[in-house]
Short mmCIF file of C-alpha atoms in Angstrom, two decimals:
data_model
loop_
_atom_site.label_atom_id
_atom_site.label_comp_id
_atom_site.label_asym_id
_atom_site.label_seq_id
_atom_site.Cartn_x
_atom_site.Cartn_y
_atom_site.Cartn_z
CA MET V 1 -77.75 54.72 86.97
CA ALA V 2 -74.23 55.00 85.56
CA ILE V 3 -73.61 57.53 82.78
CA PRO V 4 -70.43 58.43 80.85
CA PRO V 5 -68.71 61.73 81.73
CA ALA V 6 -68.90 62.62 78.01
CA ALA V 7 -72.61 63.26 78.58
CA ILE V 8 -71.80 66.27 80.75
CA ILE V 9 -71.45 69.46 78.72
CA PRO V 10 -69.64 72.47 80.22
CA GLY V 11 -71.92 75.47 80.58
CA ILE V 12 -75.19 73.55 80.10
CA LEU V 13 -77.74 73.42 82.92
CA PRO V 14 -78.72 69.77 83.52
CA GLU V 15 -82.07 69.30 85.25
CA PHE V 16 -80.82 66.36 87.31
CA ARG V 17 -78.29 65.73 90.06
CA ILE V 18 -74.98 64.07 89.27
CA TYR V 19 -73.17 61.81 91.73
CA ILE V 20 -69.77 60.14 91.91
CA LEU V 21 -68.97 56.92 93.75
CA SER V 22 -66.46 57.16 96.59
CA ARG V 23 -63.85 54.53 97.42
CA LYS V 24 -66.15 53.45 100.25
CA ASP V 25 -68.92 52.78 97.70
CA ARG V 26 -70.90 55.83 98.79
CA TYR V 27 -72.65 58.14 96.35
CA ILE V 28 -71.40 61.70 96.74
CA LEU V 29 -73.26 64.65 95.24
CA TRP V 30 -71.02 66.16 92.55
CA ALA V 31 -73.37 68.62 90.79
CA LEU V 32 -76.81 69.99 91.65
CA GLU V 33 -79.58 70.25 89.09
CA GLY V 34 -79.66 73.67 87.42
CA ASN V 35 -75.95 74.27 88.08
CA LYS V 36 -73.48 74.68 85.26
CA VAL V 37 -70.49 72.35 85.24
CA SER V 38 -67.22 74.09 84.39
CA PRO V 39 -64.49 72.71 82.09
CA GLU V 40 -62.17 72.74 85.10
CA GLN V 41 -64.52 70.46 87.07
CA LEU V 42 -64.63 68.01 84.18
CA ALA V 43 -60.85 68.13 83.80
CA ARG V 44 -60.38 67.29 87.49
CA LEU V 45 -62.88 64.46 87.11
CA SER V 46 -60.90 63.04 84.20
CA GLU V 47 -57.56 63.47 85.98
CA SER V 48 -58.88 61.51 88.97
CA GLY V 49 -59.57 58.54 86.69
CA VAL V 50 -63.36 58.58 87.00
CA LYS V 51 -64.87 56.54 84.14
CA GLU V 52 -68.53 56.95 85.05
CA VAL V 53 -70.79 59.20 87.10
CA PHE V 54 -74.30 58.52 88.30
CA VAL V 55 -77.86 59.81 88.00
CA ASP V 56 -80.81 58.76 90.15
CA LEU V 57 -83.05 56.30 88.29
CA LYS V 58 -86.00 58.55 89.14
CA GLU V 59 -84.45 61.18 86.86
CA LYS V 60 -83.83 58.83 83.92
CA PHE V 61 -86.42 60.57 81.72
CA LYS V 62 -84.87 64.01 82.37
CA TYR V 63 -81.44 62.62 81.56
CA GLU V 64 -82.63 61.06 78.28
CA GLN V 65 -84.33 64.32 77.25
CA TYR V 66 -81.10 66.17 78.05
CA LEU V 67 -79.09 63.76 75.87
CA GLU V 68 -81.39 64.14 72.88
CA THR V 69 -81.56 67.94 73.17
CA ASN V 70 -77.79 68.30 73.48
CA LEU V 71 -76.66 65.43 71.23
CA GLY V 72 -74.96 67.73 68.72
CA ASN V 73 -72.84 69.42 71.40
CA ILE V 74 -71.96 66.07 72.97
CA LEU V 75 -70.82 64.50 69.70
CA GLU V 76 -68.81 67.58 68.66
CA ASN V 77 -66.85 67.71 71.93
CA GLN V 78 -63.30 66.85 70.84
CA LEU V 79 -62.17 66.26 74.43
CA SER V 80 -64.56 63.36 75.05
CA PRO V 81 -63.57 59.76 74.22
CA ASP V 82 -65.13 58.41 71.02
CA ASP V 83 -66.31 55.22 72.68
CA GLN V 84 -68.34 57.23 75.21
CA LYS V 85 -69.82 59.39 72.45
CA ALA V 86 -70.66 56.26 70.44
CA SER V 87 -72.47 54.84 73.45
CA ILE V 88 -74.46 58.07 73.89
CA PHE V 89 -75.30 58.22 70.18
CA SER V 90 -76.52 54.62 70.31
CA LYS V 91 -78.67 55.33 73.36
CA VAL V 92 -80.30 58.44 71.87
CA SER V 93 -81.00 56.87 68.47
CA THR V 94 -82.36 53.71 70.11
CA ASN V 95 -84.74 55.81 72.23
CA VAL V 96 -85.89 57.79 69.17
CA VAL V 97 -86.59 54.59 67.22
CA ARG V 98 -88.39 53.03 70.19
CA ASN V 99 -90.56 56.13 70.50
CA ALA V 100 -91.25 56.08 66.75
CA PHE V 101 -92.41 52.47 67.00
CA GLU V 102 -94.59 53.08 70.04
CA THR V 103 -96.17 56.23 68.58
CA SER V 104 -96.75 54.62 65.19
CA LEU V 105 -98.37 51.61 66.82
CA GLY V 106 -100.88 53.88 68.53
CA LEU V 107 -101.55 56.19 65.56
CA GLY V 108 -100.99 53.85 62.63
CA VAL V 109 -98.97 56.63 60.92
CA MET V 110 -95.68 58.41 61.52
CA ASP V 111 -96.13 61.30 63.94
CA ALA V 112 -94.71 64.55 62.50
CA ASN V 113 -92.98 65.44 65.78
CA VAL V 114 -91.28 62.04 65.98
CA LEU V 115 -90.16 62.37 62.35
CA GLN V 116 -88.67 65.79 63.11
CA ARG V 117 -86.80 64.34 66.11
CA THR V 118 -85.51 61.55 63.88
CA GLU V 119 -84.26 64.03 61.26
CA THR V 120 -82.52 66.16 63.90
CA MET V 121 -80.86 63.11 65.43
CA VAL V 122 -79.62 61.95 62.01
CA LYS V 123 -78.15 65.40 61.23
CA ASN V 124 -76.19 65.32 64.48
CA ALA V 125 -75.13 61.73 63.84
CA LEU V 126 -73.72 62.56 60.40
CA ILE V 127 -71.27 65.00 61.95
CA PHE V 128 -70.05 62.31 64.32
CA ILE V 129 -69.96 59.51 61.72
CA ARG V 130 -67.76 61.69 59.51
CA GLU V 131 -64.84 61.01 61.88
CA SER V 132 -62.91 57.79 61.22
CA ASN V 133 -62.37 57.14 64.94
CA SER V 134 -66.10 57.31 65.55
CA ILE V 135 -66.66 54.53 63.02
CA GLN V 136 -64.21 52.35 64.94
CA ALA V 137 -66.04 53.10 68.18
CA LEU V 138 -69.44 52.39 66.63
CA ALA V 139 -68.12 49.18 65.08
CA LYS V 140 -67.84 47.71 68.57
CA MET V 141 -71.63 47.36 68.47
CA ILE V 142 -71.32 44.72 65.73
CA GLY V 143 -71.89 41.26 67.14
CA HIS V 144 -74.18 42.41 69.95
CA ASP V 145 -77.71 41.07 70.36
CA TYR V 146 -80.09 41.57 67.45
CA GLN V 147 -82.84 43.82 68.81
CA THR V 148 -85.13 45.83 66.55
CA TYR V 149 -84.26 49.27 67.96
CA GLU V 150 -80.50 48.68 68.22
CA HIS V 151 -80.53 47.08 64.76
CA ALA V 152 -81.98 50.29 63.31
CA THR V 153 -79.11 52.31 64.82
CA LYS V 154 -76.49 50.01 63.32
CA VAL V 155 -78.19 50.10 59.91
CA LEU V 156 -78.15 53.92 60.09
CA TRP V 157 -74.41 54.32 60.62
CA LEU V 158 -73.46 51.46 58.30
CA THR V 159 -75.61 52.94 55.52
CA VAL V 160 -74.14 56.42 55.89
CA ALA V 161 -70.58 55.05 56.10
CA PHE V 162 -71.17 52.85 53.03
CA LEU V 163 -72.56 55.69 50.91
CA ARG V 164 -69.81 58.09 52.02
CA ASN V 165 -67.16 55.60 50.94
CA ASN V 166 -68.89 54.64 47.68
CA PRO V 167 -69.74 57.96 45.98
CA ASP V 168 -70.47 56.24 42.66
CA ILE V 169 -73.32 54.34 44.35
CA ALA V 170 -74.42 57.38 46.38
CA GLU V 171 -74.88 59.38 43.17
CA ARG V 172 -77.42 56.80 41.97
CA VAL V 173 -79.59 57.09 45.08
CA GLN V 174 -81.38 60.17 43.74
CA PRO V 175 -81.73 59.76 39.96
CA ASP V 176 -83.11 63.31 39.60
CA TYR V 177 -79.72 64.82 40.47
CA GLN V 178 -77.19 64.60 37.66
CA VAL V 179 -74.59 66.67 39.50
CA PHE V 180 -74.34 66.79 43.29
CA SER V 181 -73.28 69.89 45.17
CA GLU V 182 -71.85 69.35 48.66
CA GLN V 183 -75.12 70.59 50.15
CA GLN V 184 -77.11 68.14 48.03
CA LYS V 185 -74.82 65.30 49.10
CA THR V 186 -75.35 66.17 52.75
CA GLU V 187 -79.12 66.42 52.31
CA MET V 188 -79.15 63.09 50.47
CA LEU V 189 -77.18 61.39 53.25
CA GLU V 190 -79.55 62.84 55.85
CA GLN V 191 -82.54 61.51 53.93
CA CYS V 192 -80.88 58.10 53.53
CA GLY V 193 -80.10 58.12 57.26
CA VAL V 194 -83.74 58.73 58.14
CA GLY V 195 -84.79 55.93 55.79
CA ALA V 196 -82.20 53.60 57.31
CA LEU V 197 -83.30 54.38 60.86
CA LEU V 198 -86.98 53.85 59.98
CA HIS V 199 -86.60 50.99 57.49
CA ASP V 200 -88.26 48.51 59.88
CA ILE V 201 -90.96 50.87 61.21
CA GLY V 202 -93.61 48.47 59.87
CA LYS V 203 -92.54 46.01 62.56
CA ALA V 204 -94.41 48.24 65.00
CA LEU V 205 -97.49 46.28 63.92
CA VAL V 206 -95.82 42.88 64.46
CA SER V 207 -96.23 41.32 67.91
CA HIS V 208 -93.27 41.10 70.29
CA GLU V 209 -93.85 37.35 70.46
CA ILE V 210 -93.06 37.04 66.75
CA LEU V 211 -90.24 39.60 66.72
CA ASN V 212 -88.44 38.01 69.67
CA LYS V 213 -89.26 34.35 69.08
CA ASP V 214 -86.48 31.98 70.15
CA GLY V 215 -86.51 29.95 66.96
CA PRO V 216 -87.77 29.76 63.37
CA LEU V 217 -91.17 31.30 62.58
CA THR V 218 -94.19 29.24 61.59
CA ALA V 219 -95.70 29.74 58.13
CA VAL V 220 -98.41 32.02 59.58
CA GLU V 221 -95.91 34.03 61.64
CA TRP V 222 -93.64 34.38 58.63
CA GLU V 223 -96.51 35.71 56.53
CA ILE V 224 -97.22 38.34 59.21
CA MET V 225 -93.53 39.29 59.30
CA ARG V 226 -93.37 39.61 55.51
CA ARG V 227 -96.01 42.35 55.67
CA HIS V 228 -93.82 44.77 57.59
CA PRO V 229 -92.43 46.59 54.50
CA LEU V 230 -96.00 47.25 53.33
CA ASN V 231 -96.95 48.38 56.83
CA GLY V 232 -93.92 50.67 56.87
CA LEU V 233 -94.89 52.33 53.60
CA ALA V 234 -98.45 52.84 54.85
CA MET V 235 -97.14 54.54 57.99
CA LEU V 236 -94.84 56.85 56.02
CA LEU V 237 -97.18 57.53 53.10
CA ASP V 238 -98.14 61.03 54.25
CA ALA V 239 -94.77 61.83 55.85
CA GLU V 240 -92.66 64.60 54.31
CA LEU V 241 -90.01 62.27 52.94
CA PRO V 242 -88.67 61.86 49.39
CA ALA V 243 -90.21 59.13 47.25
CA PHE V 244 -86.90 57.23 47.04
CA VAL V 245 -86.85 56.90 50.85
CA LYS V 246 -90.40 55.55 50.99
CA LYS V 247 -89.60 53.11 48.18
CA ALA V 248 -86.53 51.93 50.08
CA VAL V 249 -88.67 51.17 53.14
CA LEU V 250 -91.03 49.17 50.91
CA TYR V 251 -88.31 47.39 48.91
CA HIS V 252 -85.61 46.71 51.53
CA HIS V 253 -86.36 42.97 51.53
CA GLU V 254 -86.44 42.62 47.75
CA ASP V 255 -83.61 40.53 46.25
CA PHE V 256 -81.77 41.21 43.02
CA ASN V 257 -82.79 37.75 41.74
CA GLY V 258 -86.50 38.44 42.29
CA LYS V 259 -86.90 36.05 45.24
CA GLY V 260 -87.41 38.71 47.89
CA TYR V 261 -90.60 40.23 49.28
CA PRO V 262 -93.19 41.77 49.39
CA MET V 263 -93.40 42.24 45.60
CA GLY V 264 -90.76 39.92 44.15
CA LEU V 265 -89.02 42.71 42.23
CA GLU V 266 -85.67 42.08 40.60
CA GLY V 267 -82.66 43.93 39.24
CA SER V 268 -82.96 47.61 38.43
CA ASN V 269 -86.63 47.63 39.46
CA ILE V 270 -85.35 47.85 43.04
CA ASN V 271 -84.13 51.36 43.84
CA THR V 272 -80.53 51.95 44.91
CA LEU V 273 -81.15 52.82 48.56
CA ALA V 274 -83.27 49.69 49.00
CA ARG V 275 -80.45 47.56 47.61
CA VAL V 276 -77.97 49.17 49.99
CA LEU V 277 -80.33 48.60 52.92
CA ARG V 278 -80.80 44.98 51.88
CA ILE V 279 -77.06 44.33 52.04
CA ILE V 280 -76.57 46.13 55.34
CA ASP V 281 -79.71 44.67 56.92
CA THR V 282 -78.46 41.17 56.07
CA PHE V 283 -74.92 41.92 57.28
CA ASP V 284 -76.16 43.06 60.69
CA ALA V 285 -78.51 40.07 61.01
CA MET V 286 -75.66 37.67 60.21
CA THR V 287 -73.16 39.27 62.61
CA SER V 288 -75.55 39.72 65.56
CA ARG V 289 -76.31 37.26 68.33
CA ARG V 290 -79.70 35.58 68.20
CA PRO V 291 -81.28 33.35 70.88
CA TYR V 292 -81.04 30.45 68.42
CA LYS V 293 -77.88 31.39 66.47
CA ALA V 294 -74.35 32.53 67.22
CA PRO V 295 -73.07 35.54 65.23
CA LEU V 296 -70.75 35.18 62.27
CA SER V 297 -67.47 37.07 62.37
CA PRO V 298 -67.53 40.33 60.33
#
């Protein structure tokens, strides 16, 4: 399994072996599990032009755990290419969302541990998304296939980027705050990021056949799909999240003209975060490849 060199952190003890591919297409052991990799080793790797290293597929789970645990350090490494960090960020967030869906499907509610992992991932992501070059690297994901887990990742970074660049709208997300301190702004963005990542959590109760159907839904299938905002609210009802985040999950398919679902709300009855999610959700759907539709150009 190929992995980007940016995933390797100097001084950290990975619990898996790392290989490089020789010119004769042979895998050569480069680092043993439990051994620290030095900055000098990584520098030599970069100087030799190596663009990817390898991990045994049998150790995929260990590698993914390592990525999630060390995501903050990986994203803050100024020596690593932004496109590699963007790829790692996408992989970690996709795995967290997938796990949230699978756990919620089994429990019918949001597991507290999964929610904590989601919040930690979003905090790390905000540091990375703050950099303009990272946005350019993440933007390369636009136009890729529309899959539920990957879609959630794109909605996360687009939402945070949108609110960061539109402070007048961001200040209306939490009506209780008349004046935002920098700490409050950061906390608000983190909460919005969690809501963005979990906005479609109600789809955990929708069958894969409906979610991945190669064509328009039938009337019955469409009715099932339209329930996912209500399902999402039910799953998050007891979660320790602000009310405006839960409302956004419920309202993210409401339209300003009152023709959305599930409640047919209109105008100012739809909270600000839900309106932002509606725009971004639609943008990603329009610019992503579908089995039955080519993407529009951003």
